[in-house]
mmCIF file of C-alpha atoms in Angstrom:
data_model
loop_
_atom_site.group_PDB
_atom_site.id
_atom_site.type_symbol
_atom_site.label_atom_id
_atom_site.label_comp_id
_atom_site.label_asym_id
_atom_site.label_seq_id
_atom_site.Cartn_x
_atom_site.Cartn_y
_atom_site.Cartn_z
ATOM 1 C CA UNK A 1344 0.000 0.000 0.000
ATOM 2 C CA UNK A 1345 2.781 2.464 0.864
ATOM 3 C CA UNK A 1346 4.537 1.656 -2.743
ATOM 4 C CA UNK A 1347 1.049 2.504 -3.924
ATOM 5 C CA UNK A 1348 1.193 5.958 -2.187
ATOM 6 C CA UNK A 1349 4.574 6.794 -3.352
ATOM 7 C CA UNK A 1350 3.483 6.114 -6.945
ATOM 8 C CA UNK A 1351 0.424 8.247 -6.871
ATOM 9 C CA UNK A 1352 3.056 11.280 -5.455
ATOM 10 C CA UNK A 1353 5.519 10.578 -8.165
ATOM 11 C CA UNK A 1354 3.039 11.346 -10.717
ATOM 12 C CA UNK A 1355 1.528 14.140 -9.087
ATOM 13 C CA UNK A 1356 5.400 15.858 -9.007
ATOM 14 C CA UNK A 1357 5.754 14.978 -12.615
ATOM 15 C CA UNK A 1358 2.119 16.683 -13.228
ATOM 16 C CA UNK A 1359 3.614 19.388 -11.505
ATOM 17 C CA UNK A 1360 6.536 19.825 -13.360
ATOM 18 C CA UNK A 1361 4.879 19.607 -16.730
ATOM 19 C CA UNK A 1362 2.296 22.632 -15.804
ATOM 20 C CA UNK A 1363 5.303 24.563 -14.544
ATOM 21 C CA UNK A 1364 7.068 23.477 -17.825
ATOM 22 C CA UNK A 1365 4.149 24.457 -19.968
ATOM 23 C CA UNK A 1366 3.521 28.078 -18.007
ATOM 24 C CA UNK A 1367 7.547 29.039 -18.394
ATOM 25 C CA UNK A 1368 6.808 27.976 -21.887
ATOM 26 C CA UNK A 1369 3.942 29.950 -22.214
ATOM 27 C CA UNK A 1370 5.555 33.475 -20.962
ATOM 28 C CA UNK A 1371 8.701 32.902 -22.757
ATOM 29 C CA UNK A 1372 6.904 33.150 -26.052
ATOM 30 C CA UNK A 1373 4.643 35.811 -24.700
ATOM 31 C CA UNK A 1374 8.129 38.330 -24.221
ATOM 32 C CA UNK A 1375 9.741 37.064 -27.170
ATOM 33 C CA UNK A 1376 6.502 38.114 -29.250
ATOM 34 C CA UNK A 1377 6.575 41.564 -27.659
ATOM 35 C CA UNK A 1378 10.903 41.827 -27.493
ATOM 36 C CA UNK A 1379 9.893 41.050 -31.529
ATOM 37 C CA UNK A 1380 7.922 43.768 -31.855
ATOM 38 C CA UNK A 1381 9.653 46.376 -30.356
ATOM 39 C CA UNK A 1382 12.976 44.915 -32.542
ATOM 40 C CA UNK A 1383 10.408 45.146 -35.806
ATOM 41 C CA UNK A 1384 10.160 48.916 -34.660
ATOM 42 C CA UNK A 1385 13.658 49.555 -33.896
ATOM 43 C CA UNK A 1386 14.606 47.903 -37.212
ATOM 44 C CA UNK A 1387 11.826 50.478 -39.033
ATOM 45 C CA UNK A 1388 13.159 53.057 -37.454
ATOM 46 C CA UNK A 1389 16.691 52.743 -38.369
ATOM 47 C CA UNK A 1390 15.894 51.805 -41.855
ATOM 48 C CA UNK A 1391 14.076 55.328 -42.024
ATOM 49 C CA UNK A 1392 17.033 57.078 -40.585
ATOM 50 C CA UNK A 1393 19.317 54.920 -43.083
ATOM 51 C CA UNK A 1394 17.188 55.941 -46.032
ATOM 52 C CA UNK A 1395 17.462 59.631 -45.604
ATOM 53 C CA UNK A 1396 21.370 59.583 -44.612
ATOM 54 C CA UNK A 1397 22.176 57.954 -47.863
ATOM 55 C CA UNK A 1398 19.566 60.136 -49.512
ATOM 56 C CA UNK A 1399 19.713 63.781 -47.848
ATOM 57 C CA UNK A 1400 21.593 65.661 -50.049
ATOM 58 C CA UNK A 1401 19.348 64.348 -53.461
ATOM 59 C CA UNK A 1402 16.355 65.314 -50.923
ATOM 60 C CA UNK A 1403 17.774 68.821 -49.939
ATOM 61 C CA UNK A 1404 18.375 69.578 -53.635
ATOM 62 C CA UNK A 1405 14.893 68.795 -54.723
ATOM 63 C CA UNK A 1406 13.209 70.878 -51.591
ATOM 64 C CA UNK A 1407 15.689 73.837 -52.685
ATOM 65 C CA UNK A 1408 14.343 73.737 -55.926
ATOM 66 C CA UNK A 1409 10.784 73.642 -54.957
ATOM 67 C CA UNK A 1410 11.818 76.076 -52.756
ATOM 68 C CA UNK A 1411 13.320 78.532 -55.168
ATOM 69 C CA UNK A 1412 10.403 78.080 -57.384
ATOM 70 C CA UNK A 1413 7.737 78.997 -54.539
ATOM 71 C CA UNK A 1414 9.750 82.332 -53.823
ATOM 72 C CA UNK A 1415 9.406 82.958 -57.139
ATOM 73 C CA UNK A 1416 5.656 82.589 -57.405
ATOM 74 C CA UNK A 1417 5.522 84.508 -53.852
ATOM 75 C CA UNK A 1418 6.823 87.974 -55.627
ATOM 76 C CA UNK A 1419 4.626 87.490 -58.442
ATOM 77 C CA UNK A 1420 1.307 86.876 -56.634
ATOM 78 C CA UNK A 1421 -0.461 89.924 -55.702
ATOM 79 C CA UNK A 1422 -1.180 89.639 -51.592
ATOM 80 C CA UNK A 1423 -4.830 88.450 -50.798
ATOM 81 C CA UNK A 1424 -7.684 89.487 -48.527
ATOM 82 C CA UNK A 1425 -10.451 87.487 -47.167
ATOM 83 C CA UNK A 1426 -13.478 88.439 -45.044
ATOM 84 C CA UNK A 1427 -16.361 86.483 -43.649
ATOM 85 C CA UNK A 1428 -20.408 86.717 -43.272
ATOM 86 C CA UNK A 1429 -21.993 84.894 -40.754
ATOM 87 C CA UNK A 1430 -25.681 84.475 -41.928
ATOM 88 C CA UNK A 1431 -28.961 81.978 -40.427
ATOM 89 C CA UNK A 1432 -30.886 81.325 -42.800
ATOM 90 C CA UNK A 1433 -34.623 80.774 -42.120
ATOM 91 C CA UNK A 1434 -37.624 78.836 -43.998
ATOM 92 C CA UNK A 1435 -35.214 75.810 -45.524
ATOM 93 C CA UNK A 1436 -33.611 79.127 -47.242
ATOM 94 C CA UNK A 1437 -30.396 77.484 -46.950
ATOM 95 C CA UNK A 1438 -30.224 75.313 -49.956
ATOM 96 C CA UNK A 1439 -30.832 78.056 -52.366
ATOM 97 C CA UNK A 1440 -28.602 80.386 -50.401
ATOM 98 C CA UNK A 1441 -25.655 77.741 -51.358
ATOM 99 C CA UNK A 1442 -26.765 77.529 -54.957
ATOM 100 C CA UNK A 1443 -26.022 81.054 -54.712
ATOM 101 C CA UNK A 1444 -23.013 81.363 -53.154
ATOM 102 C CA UNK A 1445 -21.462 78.601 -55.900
ATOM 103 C CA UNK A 1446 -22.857 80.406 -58.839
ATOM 104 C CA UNK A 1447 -20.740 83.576 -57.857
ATOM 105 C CA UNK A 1448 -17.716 81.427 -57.514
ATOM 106 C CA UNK A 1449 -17.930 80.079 -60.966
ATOM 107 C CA UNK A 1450 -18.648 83.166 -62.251
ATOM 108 C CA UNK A 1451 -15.029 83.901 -60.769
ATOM 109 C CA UNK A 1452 -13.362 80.587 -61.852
ATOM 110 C CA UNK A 1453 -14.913 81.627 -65.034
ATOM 111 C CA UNK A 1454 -13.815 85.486 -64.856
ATOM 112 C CA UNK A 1455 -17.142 86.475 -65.938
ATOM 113 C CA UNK A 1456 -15.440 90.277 -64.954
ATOM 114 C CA UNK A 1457 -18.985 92.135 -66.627
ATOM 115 C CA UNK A 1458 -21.588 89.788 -64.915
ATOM 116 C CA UNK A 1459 -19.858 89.812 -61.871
ATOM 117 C CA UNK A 1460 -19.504 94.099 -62.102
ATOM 118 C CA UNK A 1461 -23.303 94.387 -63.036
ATOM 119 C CA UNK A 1462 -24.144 92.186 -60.206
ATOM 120 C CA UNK A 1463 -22.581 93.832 -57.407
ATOM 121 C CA UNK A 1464 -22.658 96.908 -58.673
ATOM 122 C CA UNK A 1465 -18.429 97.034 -58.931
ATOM 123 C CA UNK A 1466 -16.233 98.498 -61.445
ATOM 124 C CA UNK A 1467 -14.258 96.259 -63.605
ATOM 125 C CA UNK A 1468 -10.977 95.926 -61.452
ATOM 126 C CA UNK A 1469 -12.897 95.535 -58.312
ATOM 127 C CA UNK A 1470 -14.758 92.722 -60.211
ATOM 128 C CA UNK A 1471 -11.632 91.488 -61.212
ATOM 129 C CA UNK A 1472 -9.924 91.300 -57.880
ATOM 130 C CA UNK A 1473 -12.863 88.807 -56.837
ATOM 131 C CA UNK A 1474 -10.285 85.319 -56.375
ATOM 132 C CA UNK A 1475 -12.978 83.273 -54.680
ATOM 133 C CA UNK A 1476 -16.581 82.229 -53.063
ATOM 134 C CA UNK A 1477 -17.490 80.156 -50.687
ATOM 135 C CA UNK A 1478 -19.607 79.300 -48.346
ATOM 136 C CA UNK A 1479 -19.865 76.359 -45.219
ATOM 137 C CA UNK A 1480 -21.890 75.814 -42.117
ATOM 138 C CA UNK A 1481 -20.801 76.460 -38.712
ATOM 139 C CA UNK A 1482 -20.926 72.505 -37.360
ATOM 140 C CA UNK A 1483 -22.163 72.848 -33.493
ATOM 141 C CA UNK A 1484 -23.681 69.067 -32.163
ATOM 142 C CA UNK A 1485 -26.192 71.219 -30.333
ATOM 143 C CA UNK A 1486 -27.866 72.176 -33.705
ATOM 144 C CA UNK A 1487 -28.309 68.322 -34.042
ATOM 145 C CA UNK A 1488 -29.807 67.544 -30.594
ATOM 146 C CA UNK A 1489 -32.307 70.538 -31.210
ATOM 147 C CA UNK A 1490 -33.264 69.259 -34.747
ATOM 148 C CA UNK A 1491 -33.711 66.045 -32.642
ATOM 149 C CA UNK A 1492 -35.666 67.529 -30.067
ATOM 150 C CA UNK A 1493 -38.272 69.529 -32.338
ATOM 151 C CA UNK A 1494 -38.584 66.131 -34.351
ATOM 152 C CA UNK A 1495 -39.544 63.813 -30.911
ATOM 153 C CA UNK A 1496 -42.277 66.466 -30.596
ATOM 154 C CA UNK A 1497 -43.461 66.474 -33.888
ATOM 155 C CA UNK A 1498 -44.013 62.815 -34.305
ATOM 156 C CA UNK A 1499 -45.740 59.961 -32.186
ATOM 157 C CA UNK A 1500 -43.660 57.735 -29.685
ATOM 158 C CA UNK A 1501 -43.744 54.366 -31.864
ATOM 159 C CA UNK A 1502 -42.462 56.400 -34.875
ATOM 160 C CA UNK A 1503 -39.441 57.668 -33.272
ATOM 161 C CA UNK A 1504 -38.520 54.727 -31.484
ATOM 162 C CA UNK A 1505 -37.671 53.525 -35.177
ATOM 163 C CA UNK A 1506 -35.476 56.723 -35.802
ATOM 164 C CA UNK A 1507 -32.604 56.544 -33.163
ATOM 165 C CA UNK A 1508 -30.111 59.957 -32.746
ATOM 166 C CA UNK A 1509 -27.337 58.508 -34.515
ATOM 167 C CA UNK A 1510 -29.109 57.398 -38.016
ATOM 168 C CA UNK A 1511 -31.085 61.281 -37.891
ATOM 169 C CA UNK A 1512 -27.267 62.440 -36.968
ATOM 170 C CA UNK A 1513 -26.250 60.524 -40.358
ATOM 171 C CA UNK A 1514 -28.872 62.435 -42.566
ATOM 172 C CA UNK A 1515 -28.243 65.428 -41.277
ATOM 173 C CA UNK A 1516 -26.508 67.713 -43.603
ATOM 174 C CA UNK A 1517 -24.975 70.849 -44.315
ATOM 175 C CA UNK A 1518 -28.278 72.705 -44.635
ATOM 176 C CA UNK A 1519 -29.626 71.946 -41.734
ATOM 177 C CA UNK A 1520 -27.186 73.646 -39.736
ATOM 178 C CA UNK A 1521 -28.546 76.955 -37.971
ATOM 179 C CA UNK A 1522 -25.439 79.550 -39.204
ATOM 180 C CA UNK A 1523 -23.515 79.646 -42.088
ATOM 181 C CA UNK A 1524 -20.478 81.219 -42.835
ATOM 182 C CA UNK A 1525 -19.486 83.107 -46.301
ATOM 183 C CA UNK A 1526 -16.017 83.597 -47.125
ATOM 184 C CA UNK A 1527 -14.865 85.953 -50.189
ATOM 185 C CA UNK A 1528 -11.303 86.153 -50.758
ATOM 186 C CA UNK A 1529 -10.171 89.256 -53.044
ATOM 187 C CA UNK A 1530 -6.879 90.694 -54.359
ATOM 188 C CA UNK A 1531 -8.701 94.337 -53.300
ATOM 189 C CA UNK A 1532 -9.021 94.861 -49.780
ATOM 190 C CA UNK A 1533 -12.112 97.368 -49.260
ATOM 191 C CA UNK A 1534 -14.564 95.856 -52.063
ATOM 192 C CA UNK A 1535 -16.471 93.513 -49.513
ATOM 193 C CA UNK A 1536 -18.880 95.968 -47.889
ATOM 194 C CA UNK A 1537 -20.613 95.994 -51.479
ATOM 195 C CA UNK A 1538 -21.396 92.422 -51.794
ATOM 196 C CA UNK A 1539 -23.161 91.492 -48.277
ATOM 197 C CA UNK A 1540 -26.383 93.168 -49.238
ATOM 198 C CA UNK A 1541 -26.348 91.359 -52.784
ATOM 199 C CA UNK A 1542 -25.809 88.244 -51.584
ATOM 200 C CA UNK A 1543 -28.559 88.457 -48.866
ATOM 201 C CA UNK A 1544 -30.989 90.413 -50.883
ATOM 202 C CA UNK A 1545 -30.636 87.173 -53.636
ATOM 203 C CA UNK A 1546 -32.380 85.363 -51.005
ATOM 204 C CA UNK A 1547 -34.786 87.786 -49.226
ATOM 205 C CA UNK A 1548 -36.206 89.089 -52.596
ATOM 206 C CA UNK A 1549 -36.828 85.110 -53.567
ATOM 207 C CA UNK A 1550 -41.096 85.331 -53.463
ATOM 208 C CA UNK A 1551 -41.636 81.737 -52.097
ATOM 209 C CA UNK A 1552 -39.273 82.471 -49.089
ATOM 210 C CA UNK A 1553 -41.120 86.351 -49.070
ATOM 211 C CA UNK A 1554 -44.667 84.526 -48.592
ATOM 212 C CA UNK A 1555 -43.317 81.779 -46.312
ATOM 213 C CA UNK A 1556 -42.101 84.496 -44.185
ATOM 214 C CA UNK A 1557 -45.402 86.476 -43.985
ATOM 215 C CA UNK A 1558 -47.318 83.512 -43.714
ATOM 216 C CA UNK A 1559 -45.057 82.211 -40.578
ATOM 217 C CA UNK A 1560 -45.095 85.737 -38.827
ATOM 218 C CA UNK A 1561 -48.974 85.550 -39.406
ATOM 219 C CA UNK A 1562 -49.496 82.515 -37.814
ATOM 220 C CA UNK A 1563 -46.958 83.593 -34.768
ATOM 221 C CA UNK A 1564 -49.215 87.397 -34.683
ATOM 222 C CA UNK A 1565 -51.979 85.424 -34.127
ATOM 223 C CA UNK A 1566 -50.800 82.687 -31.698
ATOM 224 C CA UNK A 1567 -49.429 85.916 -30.065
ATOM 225 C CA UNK A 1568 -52.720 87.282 -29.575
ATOM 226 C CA UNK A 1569 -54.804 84.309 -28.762
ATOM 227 C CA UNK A 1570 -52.419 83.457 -25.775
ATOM 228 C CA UNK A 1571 -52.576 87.422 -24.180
ATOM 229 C CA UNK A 1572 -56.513 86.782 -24.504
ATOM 230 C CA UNK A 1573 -56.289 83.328 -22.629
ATOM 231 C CA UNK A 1574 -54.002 85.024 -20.415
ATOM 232 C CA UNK A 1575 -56.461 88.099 -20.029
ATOM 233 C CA UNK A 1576 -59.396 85.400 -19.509
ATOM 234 C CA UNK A 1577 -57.585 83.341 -16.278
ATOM 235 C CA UNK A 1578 -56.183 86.889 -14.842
ATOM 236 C CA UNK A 1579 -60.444 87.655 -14.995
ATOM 237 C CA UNK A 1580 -61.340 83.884 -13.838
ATOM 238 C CA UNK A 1581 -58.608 84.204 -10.780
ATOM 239 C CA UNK A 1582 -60.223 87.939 -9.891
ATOM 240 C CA UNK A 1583 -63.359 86.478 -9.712
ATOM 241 C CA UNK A 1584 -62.509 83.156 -7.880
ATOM 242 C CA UNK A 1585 -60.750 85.387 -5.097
ATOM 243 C CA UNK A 1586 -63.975 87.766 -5.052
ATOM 244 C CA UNK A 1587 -66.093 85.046 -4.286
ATOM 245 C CA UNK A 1588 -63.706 83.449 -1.929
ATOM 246 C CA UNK A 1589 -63.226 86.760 -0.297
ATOM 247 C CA UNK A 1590 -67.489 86.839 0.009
ATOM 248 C CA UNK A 1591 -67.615 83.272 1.340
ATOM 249 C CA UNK A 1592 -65.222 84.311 4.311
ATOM 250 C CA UNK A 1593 -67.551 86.840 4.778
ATOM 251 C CA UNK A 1594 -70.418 84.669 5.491
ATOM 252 C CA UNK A 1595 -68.269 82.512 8.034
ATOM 253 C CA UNK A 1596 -69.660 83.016 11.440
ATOM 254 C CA UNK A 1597 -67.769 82.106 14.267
ATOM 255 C CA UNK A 1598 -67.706 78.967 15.810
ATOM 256 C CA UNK A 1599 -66.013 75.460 14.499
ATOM 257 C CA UNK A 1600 -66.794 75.251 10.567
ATOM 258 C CA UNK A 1601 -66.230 72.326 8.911
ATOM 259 C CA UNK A 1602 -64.884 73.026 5.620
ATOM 260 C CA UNK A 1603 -65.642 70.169 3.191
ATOM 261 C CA UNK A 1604 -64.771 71.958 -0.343
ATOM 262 C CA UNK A 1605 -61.420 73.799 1.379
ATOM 263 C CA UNK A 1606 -58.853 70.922 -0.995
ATOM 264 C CA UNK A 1607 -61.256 71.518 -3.938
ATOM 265 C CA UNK A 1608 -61.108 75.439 -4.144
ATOM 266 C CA UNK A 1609 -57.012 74.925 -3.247
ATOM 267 C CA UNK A 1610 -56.736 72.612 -6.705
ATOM 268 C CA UNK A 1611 -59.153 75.191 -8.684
ATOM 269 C CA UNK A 1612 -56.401 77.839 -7.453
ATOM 270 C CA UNK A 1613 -53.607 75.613 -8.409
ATOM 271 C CA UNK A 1614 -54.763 74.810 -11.575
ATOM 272 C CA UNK A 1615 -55.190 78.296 -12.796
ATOM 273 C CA UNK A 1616 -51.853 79.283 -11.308
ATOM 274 C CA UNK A 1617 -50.070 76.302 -13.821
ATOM 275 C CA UNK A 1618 -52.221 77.119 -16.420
ATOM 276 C CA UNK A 1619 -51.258 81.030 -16.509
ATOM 277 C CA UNK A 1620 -47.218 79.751 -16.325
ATOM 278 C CA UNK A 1621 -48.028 77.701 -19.378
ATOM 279 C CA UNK A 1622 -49.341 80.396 -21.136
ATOM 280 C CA UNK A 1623 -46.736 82.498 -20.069
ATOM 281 C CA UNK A 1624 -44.004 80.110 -20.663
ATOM 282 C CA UNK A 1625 -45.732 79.529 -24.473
ATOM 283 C CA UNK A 1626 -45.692 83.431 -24.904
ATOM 284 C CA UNK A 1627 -41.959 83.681 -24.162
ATOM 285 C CA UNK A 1628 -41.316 81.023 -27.367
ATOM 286 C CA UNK A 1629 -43.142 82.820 -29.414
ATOM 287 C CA UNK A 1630 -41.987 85.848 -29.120
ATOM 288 C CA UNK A 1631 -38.293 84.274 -29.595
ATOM 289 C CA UNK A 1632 -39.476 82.416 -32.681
ATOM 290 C CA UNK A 1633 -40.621 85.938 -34.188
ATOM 291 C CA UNK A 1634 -37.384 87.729 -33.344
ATOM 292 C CA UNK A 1635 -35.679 84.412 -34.723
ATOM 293 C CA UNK A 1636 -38.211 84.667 -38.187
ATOM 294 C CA UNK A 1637 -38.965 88.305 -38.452
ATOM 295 C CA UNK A 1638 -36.571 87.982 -41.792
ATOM 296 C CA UNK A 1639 -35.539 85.181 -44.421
ATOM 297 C CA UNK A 1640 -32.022 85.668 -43.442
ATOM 298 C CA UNK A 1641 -30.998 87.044 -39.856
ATOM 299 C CA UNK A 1642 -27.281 88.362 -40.390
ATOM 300 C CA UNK A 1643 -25.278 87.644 -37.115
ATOM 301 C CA UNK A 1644 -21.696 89.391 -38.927
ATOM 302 C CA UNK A 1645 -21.440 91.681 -41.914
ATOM 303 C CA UNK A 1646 -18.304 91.648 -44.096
ATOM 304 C CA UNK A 1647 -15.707 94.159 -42.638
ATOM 305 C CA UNK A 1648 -15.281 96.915 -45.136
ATOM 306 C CA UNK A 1649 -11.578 96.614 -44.805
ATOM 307 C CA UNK A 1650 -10.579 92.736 -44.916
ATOM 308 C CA UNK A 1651 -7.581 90.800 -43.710
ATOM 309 C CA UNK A 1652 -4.701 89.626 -45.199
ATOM 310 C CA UNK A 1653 -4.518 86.222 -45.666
ATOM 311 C CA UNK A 1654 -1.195 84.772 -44.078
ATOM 312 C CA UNK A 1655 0.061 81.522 -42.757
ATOM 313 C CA UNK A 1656 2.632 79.094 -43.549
ATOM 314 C CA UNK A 1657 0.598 76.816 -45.428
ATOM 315 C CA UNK A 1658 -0.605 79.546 -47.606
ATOM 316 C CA UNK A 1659 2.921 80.406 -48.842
ATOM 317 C CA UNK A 1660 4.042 79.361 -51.996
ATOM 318 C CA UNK A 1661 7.839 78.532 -50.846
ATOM 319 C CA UNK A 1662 6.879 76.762 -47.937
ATOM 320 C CA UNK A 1663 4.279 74.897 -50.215
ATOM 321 C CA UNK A 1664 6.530 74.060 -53.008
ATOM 322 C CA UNK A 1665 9.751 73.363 -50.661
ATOM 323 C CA UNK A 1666 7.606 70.709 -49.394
ATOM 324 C CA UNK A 1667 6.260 69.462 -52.621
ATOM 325 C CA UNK A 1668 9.883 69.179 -53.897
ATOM 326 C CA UNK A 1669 11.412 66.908 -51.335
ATOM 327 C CA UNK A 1670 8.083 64.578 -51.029
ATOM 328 C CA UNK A 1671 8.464 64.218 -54.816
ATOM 329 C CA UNK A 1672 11.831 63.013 -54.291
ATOM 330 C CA UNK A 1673 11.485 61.120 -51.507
ATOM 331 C CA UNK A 1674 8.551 59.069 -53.283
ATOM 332 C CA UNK A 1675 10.861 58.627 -56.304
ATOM 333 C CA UNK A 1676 13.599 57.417 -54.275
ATOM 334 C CA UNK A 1677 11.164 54.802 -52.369
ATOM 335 C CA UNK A 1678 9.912 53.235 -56.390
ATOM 336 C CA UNK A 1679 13.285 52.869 -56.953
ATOM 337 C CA UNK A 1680 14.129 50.717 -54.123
ATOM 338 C CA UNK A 1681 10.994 49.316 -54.448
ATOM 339 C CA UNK A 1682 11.698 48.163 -57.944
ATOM 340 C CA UNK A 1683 14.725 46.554 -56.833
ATOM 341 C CA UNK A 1684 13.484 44.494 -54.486
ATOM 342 C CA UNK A 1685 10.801 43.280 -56.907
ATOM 343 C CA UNK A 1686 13.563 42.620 -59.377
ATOM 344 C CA UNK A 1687 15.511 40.704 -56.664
ATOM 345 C CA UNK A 1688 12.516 39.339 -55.537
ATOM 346 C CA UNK A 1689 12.098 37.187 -58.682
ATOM 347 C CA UNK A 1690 15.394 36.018 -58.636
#
């Protein structure tokens, strides 16, 4: 029996030892994999470094040249000016205010000098200095959840259960954003204060978005007044509720009254107290909605008359074409060394 025992602890040693075995295993290859990875990375790394030793000067040359080239262009080109209008377009106004905003800008790509001088009203070099149009929405998430928001009210529960944030965040585009910003960039730096009112007027003078407007502040004029008449109506009701209450006190005599109807004329009072903040609170929106739709287009920022110059690094043509030279280079060096290895690669 004891030879029995023995044998049964052997094996359990030898178990043992083969699970300690297989975990040193185990961890062994799980720091070679990494100690790999971060040699793969080392061995990138240098090969870079390698690369643009061997290859610097051939690199240097072709960023001088760019270089060079972009200095050149940087004398030539007349110094440009950009300023910005910051517009909100009501009454889906802003697809047609786009539409717009590109047809000027081809008329530029196309220097269309006359149509562009009769339009806003410019002479023929200020017409001429026109370089560009265009036109992009300020992107704030809140305009999103609002959208949201007004839709959840609009519809019935089951049918927006169906339409989660995220797919009406997908189909949201560029019109549907509350403000939207116009950029003109021009070779003249005080023609912009002439081309605000064009561009605006283009819109407001449009007779579906004219009737849509009067239509809409119609509707809010009369919501307007209905609400100060309900409003008038409770602020009579309550006058009267309290002069009867007043007269019922009156007729108390004195003594221990038991006042059965006490909760009910409390609830009246309540109720008419929440009703007249409803109304109230339904006034307030309405009165922001008209300020908000009073026009087509509510202009938050005009064009400065005087507009800025348009600077940076990655507007300049050296820095531009510097870097254009060497990445050509650089790319032409990497097919080459890339065609050798194919080459050696069949062999």
């Amino acid at each position: 029996m004891s030879t029995n025992q023995q044998n049964k602890n052997n094996e359990e040693e030898v178990d043992l030892g083969s699970l300690f075995v297989i975990i040193g295993n185990g961890f062994s290859k799980f720091f070679n994999f990494i100690a790999s990875i971060f040699k793969g990375i080392f061995h990138i790394v240098i090969s870079i470094l390698i690369f643009f030793k061997d290859n610097f000067i051939k690199i240097a040359i072709a960023g001088l040249i760019g270089l060079v080239a972009g200095i050149f262009l940087e004398v030539k080109t007349s110094t440009k000016y950009g300023s910005e209008l910051l517009l909100e377009p009501n009454f889906k106004s802003a697809r047609q205010l786009y539409k717009n905003v590109n047809y000027y800008n081809d008329l530029v790509k196309q220097k269309k000098i006359k149509t562009l001088s009769n339009l806003f009203n410019l002479d023929s070099l200020e017409a001429a200095s026109l370089k560009k149009f265009e036109i992009e929405p300020l992107r704030i998430d809140n305009n999103i959840i609002a959208a949201y928001d007004e839709l959840i009210l609009e519809v019935d529960t089951l049918t927006i259960k169906s339409y989660e944030y995220e797919d009406f965040k997908k189909s949201f585009t560029d019109f549907d954003y509350k403000v939207h910003k116009i950029t003109v960039i021009s070779e003249k730096n005080d023609v912009f204060d002439k081309l605000g009112d064009v561009i605006i007027s283009s819109i407001v003078n449009n007779k579906y978005f004219d009737r849509f407007k009067r239509l809409t502040n119609a509707d809010l004029n009369r919501k307007d007044s209905l609400y100060k008449l309900n409003l008038a109506q409770i602020d009579s009701l309550r006058r009267v509720y309290m002069q009867v209450m007043l007269e019922e006190a009156k007729k108390q005599t004195s003594g221990t009254n038991i006042d059965l109807g006490g909760q009910r004329k409390t609830t009246k009072e309540l109720e008419l107290f929440e009703t007249n903040r409803k109304i109230n609170k339904d006034l307030k929106e309405i009165v922001e909605e008209k300020s908000e739709k009073y026009e087509v287009i509510n202009v938050i920022s005009n064009f400065q008359p005087i507009g800025y110059e348009i600077k940076g690094v990655t507007k300049n043509y050296a820095f531009l074409l510097g870097a254009l030279g060497a990445g050509l280079m650089i790319t032409f060096l990497l097919l080459i060394k890339l065609n050798k290895y194919l080459e050696n690669y069949k062999k």
